[in-house]
Coordinates of N, CA and C in Angstrom, one line a residue:
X9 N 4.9 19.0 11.4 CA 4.2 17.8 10.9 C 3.4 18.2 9.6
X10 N 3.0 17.5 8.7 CA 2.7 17.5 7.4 C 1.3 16.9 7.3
X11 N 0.1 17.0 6.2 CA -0.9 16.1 6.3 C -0.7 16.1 4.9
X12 N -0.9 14.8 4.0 CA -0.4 15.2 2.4 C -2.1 14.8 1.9
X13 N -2.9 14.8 1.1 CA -3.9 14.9 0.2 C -3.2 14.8 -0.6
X14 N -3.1 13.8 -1.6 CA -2.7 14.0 -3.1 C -3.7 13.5 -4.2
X15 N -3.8 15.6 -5.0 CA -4.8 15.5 -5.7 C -4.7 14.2 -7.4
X16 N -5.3 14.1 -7.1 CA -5.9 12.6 -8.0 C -5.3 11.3 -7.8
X17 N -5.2 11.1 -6.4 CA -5.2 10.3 -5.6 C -6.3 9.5 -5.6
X18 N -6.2 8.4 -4.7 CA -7.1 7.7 -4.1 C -8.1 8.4 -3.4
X19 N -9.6 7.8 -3.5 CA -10.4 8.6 -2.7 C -10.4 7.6 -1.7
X20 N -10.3 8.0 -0.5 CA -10.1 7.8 1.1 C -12.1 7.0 1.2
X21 N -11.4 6.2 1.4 CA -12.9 5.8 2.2 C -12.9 5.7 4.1
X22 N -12.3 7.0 4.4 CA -13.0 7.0 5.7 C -11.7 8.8 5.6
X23 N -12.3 8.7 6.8 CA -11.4 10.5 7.2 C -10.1 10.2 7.4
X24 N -9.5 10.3 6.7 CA -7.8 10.6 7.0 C -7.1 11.0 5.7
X25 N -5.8 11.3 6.2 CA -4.7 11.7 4.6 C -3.8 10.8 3.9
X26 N -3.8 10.8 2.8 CA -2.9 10.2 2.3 C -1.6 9.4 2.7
X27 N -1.2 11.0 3.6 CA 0.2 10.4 4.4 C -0.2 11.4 5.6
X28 N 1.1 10.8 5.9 CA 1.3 12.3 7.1 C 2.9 12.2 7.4
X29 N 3.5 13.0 7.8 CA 4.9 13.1 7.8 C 5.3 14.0 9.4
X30 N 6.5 13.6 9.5 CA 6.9 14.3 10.9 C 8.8 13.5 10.7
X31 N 9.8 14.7 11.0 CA 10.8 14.7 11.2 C 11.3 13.7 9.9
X32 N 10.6 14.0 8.8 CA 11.9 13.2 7.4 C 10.8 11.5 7.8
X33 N 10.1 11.1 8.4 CA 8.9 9.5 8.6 C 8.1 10.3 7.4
X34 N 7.5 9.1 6.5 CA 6.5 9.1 5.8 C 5.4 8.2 6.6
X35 N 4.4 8.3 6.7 CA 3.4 7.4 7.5 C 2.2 7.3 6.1
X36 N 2.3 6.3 5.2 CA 1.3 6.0 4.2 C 0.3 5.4 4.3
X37 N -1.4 5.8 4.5 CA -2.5 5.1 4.9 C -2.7 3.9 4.0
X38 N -2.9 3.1 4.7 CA -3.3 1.7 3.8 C -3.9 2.0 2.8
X39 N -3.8 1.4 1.7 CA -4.9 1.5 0.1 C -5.5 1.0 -0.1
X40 N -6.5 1.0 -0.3 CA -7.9 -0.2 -1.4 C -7.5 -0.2 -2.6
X41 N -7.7 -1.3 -3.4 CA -7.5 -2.0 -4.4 C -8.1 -1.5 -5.5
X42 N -8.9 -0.3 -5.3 CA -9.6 0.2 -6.3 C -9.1 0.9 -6.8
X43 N -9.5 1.9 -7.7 CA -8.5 2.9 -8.6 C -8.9 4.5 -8.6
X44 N -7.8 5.2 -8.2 CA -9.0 6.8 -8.9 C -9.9 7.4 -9.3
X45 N -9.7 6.3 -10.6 CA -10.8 6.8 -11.6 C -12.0 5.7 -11.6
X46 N -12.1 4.6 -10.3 CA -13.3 4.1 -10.4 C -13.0 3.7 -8.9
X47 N -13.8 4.7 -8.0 CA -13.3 4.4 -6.4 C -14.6 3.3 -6.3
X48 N -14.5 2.3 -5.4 CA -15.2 1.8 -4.4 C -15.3 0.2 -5.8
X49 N -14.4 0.1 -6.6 CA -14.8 -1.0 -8.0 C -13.5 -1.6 -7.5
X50 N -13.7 -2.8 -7.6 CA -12.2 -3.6 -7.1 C -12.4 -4.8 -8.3
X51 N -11.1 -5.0 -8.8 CA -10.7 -6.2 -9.8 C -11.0 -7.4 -9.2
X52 N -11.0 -8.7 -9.7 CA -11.1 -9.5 -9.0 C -10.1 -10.2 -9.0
X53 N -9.9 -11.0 -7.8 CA -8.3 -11.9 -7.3 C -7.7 -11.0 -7.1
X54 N -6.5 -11.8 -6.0 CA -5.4 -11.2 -5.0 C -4.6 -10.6 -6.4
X55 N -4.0 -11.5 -7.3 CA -2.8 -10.6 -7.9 C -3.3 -9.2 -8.4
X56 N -4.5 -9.4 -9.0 CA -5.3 -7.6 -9.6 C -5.5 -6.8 -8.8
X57 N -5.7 -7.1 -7.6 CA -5.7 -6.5 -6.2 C -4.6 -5.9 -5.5
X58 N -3.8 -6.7 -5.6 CA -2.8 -6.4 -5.0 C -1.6 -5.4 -6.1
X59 N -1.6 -5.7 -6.9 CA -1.7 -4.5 -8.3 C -1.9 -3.0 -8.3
X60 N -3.6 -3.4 -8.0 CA -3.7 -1.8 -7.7 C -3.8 -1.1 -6.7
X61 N -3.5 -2.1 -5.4 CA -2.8 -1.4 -4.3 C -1.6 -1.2 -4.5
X62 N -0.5 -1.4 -4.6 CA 0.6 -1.1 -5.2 C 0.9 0.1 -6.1
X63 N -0.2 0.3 -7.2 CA -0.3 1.4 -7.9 C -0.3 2.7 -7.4
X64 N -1.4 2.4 -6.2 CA -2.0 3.7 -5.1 C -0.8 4.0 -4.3
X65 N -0.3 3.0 -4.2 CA 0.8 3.6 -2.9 C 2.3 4.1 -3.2
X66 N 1.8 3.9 -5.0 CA 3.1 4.7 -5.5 C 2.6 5.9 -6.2
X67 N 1.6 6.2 -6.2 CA 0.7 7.5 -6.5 C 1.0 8.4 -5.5
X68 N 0.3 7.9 -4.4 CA 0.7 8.7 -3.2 C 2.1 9.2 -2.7
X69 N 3.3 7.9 -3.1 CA 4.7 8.9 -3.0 C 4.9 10.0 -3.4
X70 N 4.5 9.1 -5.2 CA 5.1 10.1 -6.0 C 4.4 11.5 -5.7
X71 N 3.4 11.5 -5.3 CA 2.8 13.0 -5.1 C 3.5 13.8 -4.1
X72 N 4.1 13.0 -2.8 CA 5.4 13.8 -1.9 C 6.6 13.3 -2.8
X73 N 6.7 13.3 -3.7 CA 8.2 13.5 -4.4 C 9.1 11.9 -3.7
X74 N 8.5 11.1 -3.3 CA 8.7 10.0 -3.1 C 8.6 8.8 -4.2
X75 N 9.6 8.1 -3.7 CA 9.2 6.2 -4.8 C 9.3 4.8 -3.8
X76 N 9.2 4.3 -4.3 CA 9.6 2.8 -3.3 C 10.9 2.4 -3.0
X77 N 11.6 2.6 -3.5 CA 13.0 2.9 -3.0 C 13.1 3.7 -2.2
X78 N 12.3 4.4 -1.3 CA 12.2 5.1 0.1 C 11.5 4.2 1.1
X79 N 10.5 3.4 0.9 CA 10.1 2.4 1.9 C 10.8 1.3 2.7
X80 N 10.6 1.7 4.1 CA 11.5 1.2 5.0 C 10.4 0.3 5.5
X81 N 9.4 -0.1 5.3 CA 8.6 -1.0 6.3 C 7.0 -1.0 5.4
X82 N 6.8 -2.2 5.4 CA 5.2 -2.4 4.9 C 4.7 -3.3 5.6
X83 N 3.2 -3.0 5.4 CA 2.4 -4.0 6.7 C 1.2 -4.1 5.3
X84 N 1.0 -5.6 5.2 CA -0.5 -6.1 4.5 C -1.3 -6.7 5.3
X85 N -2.1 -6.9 5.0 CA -3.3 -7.5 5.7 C -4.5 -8.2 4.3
X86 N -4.6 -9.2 4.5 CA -5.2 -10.5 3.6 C -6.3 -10.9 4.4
X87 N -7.6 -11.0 3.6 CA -8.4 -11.5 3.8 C -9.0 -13.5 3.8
X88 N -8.4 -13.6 2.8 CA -8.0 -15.3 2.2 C -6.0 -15.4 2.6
X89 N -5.9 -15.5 4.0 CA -4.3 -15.5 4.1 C -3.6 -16.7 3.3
X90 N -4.7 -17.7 3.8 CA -3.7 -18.8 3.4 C -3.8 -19.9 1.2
X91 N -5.4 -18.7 0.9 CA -5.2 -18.7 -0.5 C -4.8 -18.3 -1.2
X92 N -4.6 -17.0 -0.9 CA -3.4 -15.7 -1.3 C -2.2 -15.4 -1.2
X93 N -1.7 -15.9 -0.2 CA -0.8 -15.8 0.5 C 0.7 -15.9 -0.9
X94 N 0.8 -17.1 -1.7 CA 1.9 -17.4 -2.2 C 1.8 -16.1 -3.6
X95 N 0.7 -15.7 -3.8 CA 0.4 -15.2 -5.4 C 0.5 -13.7 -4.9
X96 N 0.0 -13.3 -3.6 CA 0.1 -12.5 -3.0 C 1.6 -11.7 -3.0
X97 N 2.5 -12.4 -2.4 CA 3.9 -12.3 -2.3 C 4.5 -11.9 -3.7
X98 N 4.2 -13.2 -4.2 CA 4.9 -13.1 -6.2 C 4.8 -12.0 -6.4
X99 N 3.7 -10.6 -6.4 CA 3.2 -10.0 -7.6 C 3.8 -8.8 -6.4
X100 N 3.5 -8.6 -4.7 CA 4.2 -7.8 -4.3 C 5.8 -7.8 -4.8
X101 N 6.6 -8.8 -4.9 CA 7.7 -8.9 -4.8 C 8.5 -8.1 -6.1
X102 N 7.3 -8.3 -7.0 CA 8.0 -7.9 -7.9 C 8.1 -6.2 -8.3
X103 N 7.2 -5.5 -7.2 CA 7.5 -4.1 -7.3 C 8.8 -3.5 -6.4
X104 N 9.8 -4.2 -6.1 CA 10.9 -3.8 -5.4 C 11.7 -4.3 -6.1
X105 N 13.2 -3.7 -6.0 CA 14.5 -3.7 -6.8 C 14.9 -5.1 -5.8
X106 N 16.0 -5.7 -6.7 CA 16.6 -7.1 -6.1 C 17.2 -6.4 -4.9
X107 N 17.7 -6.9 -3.6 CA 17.8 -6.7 -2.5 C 17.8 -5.3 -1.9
X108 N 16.4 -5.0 -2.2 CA 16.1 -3.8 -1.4 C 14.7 -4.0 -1.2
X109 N 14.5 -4.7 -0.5 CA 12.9 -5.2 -0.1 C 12.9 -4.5 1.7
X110 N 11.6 -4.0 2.0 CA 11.9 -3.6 2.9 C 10.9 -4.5 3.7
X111 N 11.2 -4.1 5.4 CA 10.9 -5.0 6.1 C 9.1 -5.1 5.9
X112 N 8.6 -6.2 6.6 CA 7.3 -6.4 6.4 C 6.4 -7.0 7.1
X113 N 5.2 -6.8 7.8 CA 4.3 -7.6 8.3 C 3.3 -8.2 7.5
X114 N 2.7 -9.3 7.3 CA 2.2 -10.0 6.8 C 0.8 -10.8 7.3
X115 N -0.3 -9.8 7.7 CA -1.6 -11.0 8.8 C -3.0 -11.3 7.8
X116 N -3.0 -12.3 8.3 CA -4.4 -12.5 8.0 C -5.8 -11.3 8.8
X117 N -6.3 -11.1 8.0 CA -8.1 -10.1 9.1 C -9.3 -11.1 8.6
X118 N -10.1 -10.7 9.4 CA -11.7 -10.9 8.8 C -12.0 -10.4 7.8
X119 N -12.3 -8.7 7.9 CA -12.4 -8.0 6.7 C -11.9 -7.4 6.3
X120 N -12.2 -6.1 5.5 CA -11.2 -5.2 4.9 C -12.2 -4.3 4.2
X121 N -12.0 -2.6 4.2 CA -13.1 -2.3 3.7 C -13.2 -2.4 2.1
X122 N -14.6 -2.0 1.3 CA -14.7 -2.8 -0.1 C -14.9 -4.2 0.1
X123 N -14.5 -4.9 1.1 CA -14.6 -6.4 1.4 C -13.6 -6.5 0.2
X124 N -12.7 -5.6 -0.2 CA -10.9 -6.5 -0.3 C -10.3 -7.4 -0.2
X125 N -9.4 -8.2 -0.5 CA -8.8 -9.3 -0.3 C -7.4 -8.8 -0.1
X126 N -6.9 -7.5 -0.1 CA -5.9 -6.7 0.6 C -5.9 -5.6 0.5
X127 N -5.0 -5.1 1.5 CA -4.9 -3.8 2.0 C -3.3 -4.0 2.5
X128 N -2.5 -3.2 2.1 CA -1.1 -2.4 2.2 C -0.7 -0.9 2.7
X129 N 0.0 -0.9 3.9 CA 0.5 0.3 4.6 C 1.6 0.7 3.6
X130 N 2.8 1.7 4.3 CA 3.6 2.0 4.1 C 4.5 3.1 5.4
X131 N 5.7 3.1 5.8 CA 6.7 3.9 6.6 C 7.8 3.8 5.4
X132 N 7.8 5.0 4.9 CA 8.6 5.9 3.9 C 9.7 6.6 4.9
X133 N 11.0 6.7 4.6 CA 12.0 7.6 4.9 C 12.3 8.7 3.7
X134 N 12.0 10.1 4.1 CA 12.5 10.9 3.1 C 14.0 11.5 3.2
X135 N 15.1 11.1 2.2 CA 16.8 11.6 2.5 C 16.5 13.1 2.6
X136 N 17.7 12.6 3.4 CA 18.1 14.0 4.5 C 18.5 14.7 2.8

């Protein structure tokens, strides 16, 4: 098993790694919407948000030699489900190749830390 830190990464706002890996699984910790180079500052609105979550979670691949075209499964979680929700989708949708979108969960929460308006996982397959 693997614990990945990737330097100039996201700073973690709580104790855990980047990823963690076991038997060729990528397991990618949810992201905050903030950036690197300005942790705990979030844009405002779902699509800027959801942007630079997307950014972080291809930072983090690319740091295990991964891209999105290795993501087998994503999980988001929305704070405003049902104001976000359509704008939400659009601006995810557009970081995946035409029919290679991988599967997905979709919930509404109360909060989120930063008090975010999302947060995105990731289960990465690395080829054999």
């Amino acid at each position: 098993m693997a614990f990945h830190m990737i330097t100039g990464g996201p700073k973690p706002v709580a104790p855990f790694s980047h990823a963690t890996e076991a038997d060729g699984w990528v397991f990618v910790t949810g992201q905050m919407p903030d950036t690197p180079a300005t942790p705990g500052v979030l844009p405002e609105g779902i699509v800027a948000q959801t942007r630079n979550v997307m950014e972080n979670l291809k930072t983090v691949l690319a740091g295990i030699g991964l891209g999105l075209e290795h993501v087998v499964v994503a999980r988001a979680f929305l704070t405003e489900f049902k104001q976000d929700y359509a704008a939400f989708n659009e601006t995810y949708r557009s970081y995946f190749a035409e029919g290679r979108l991988p599967a997905r969960t979709c919930v509404g929460v109360t909060g989120l830390a930063y008090d975010a308006l999302v947060e995105i996982d990731f289960i990465a397959r690395r080829p054999a």
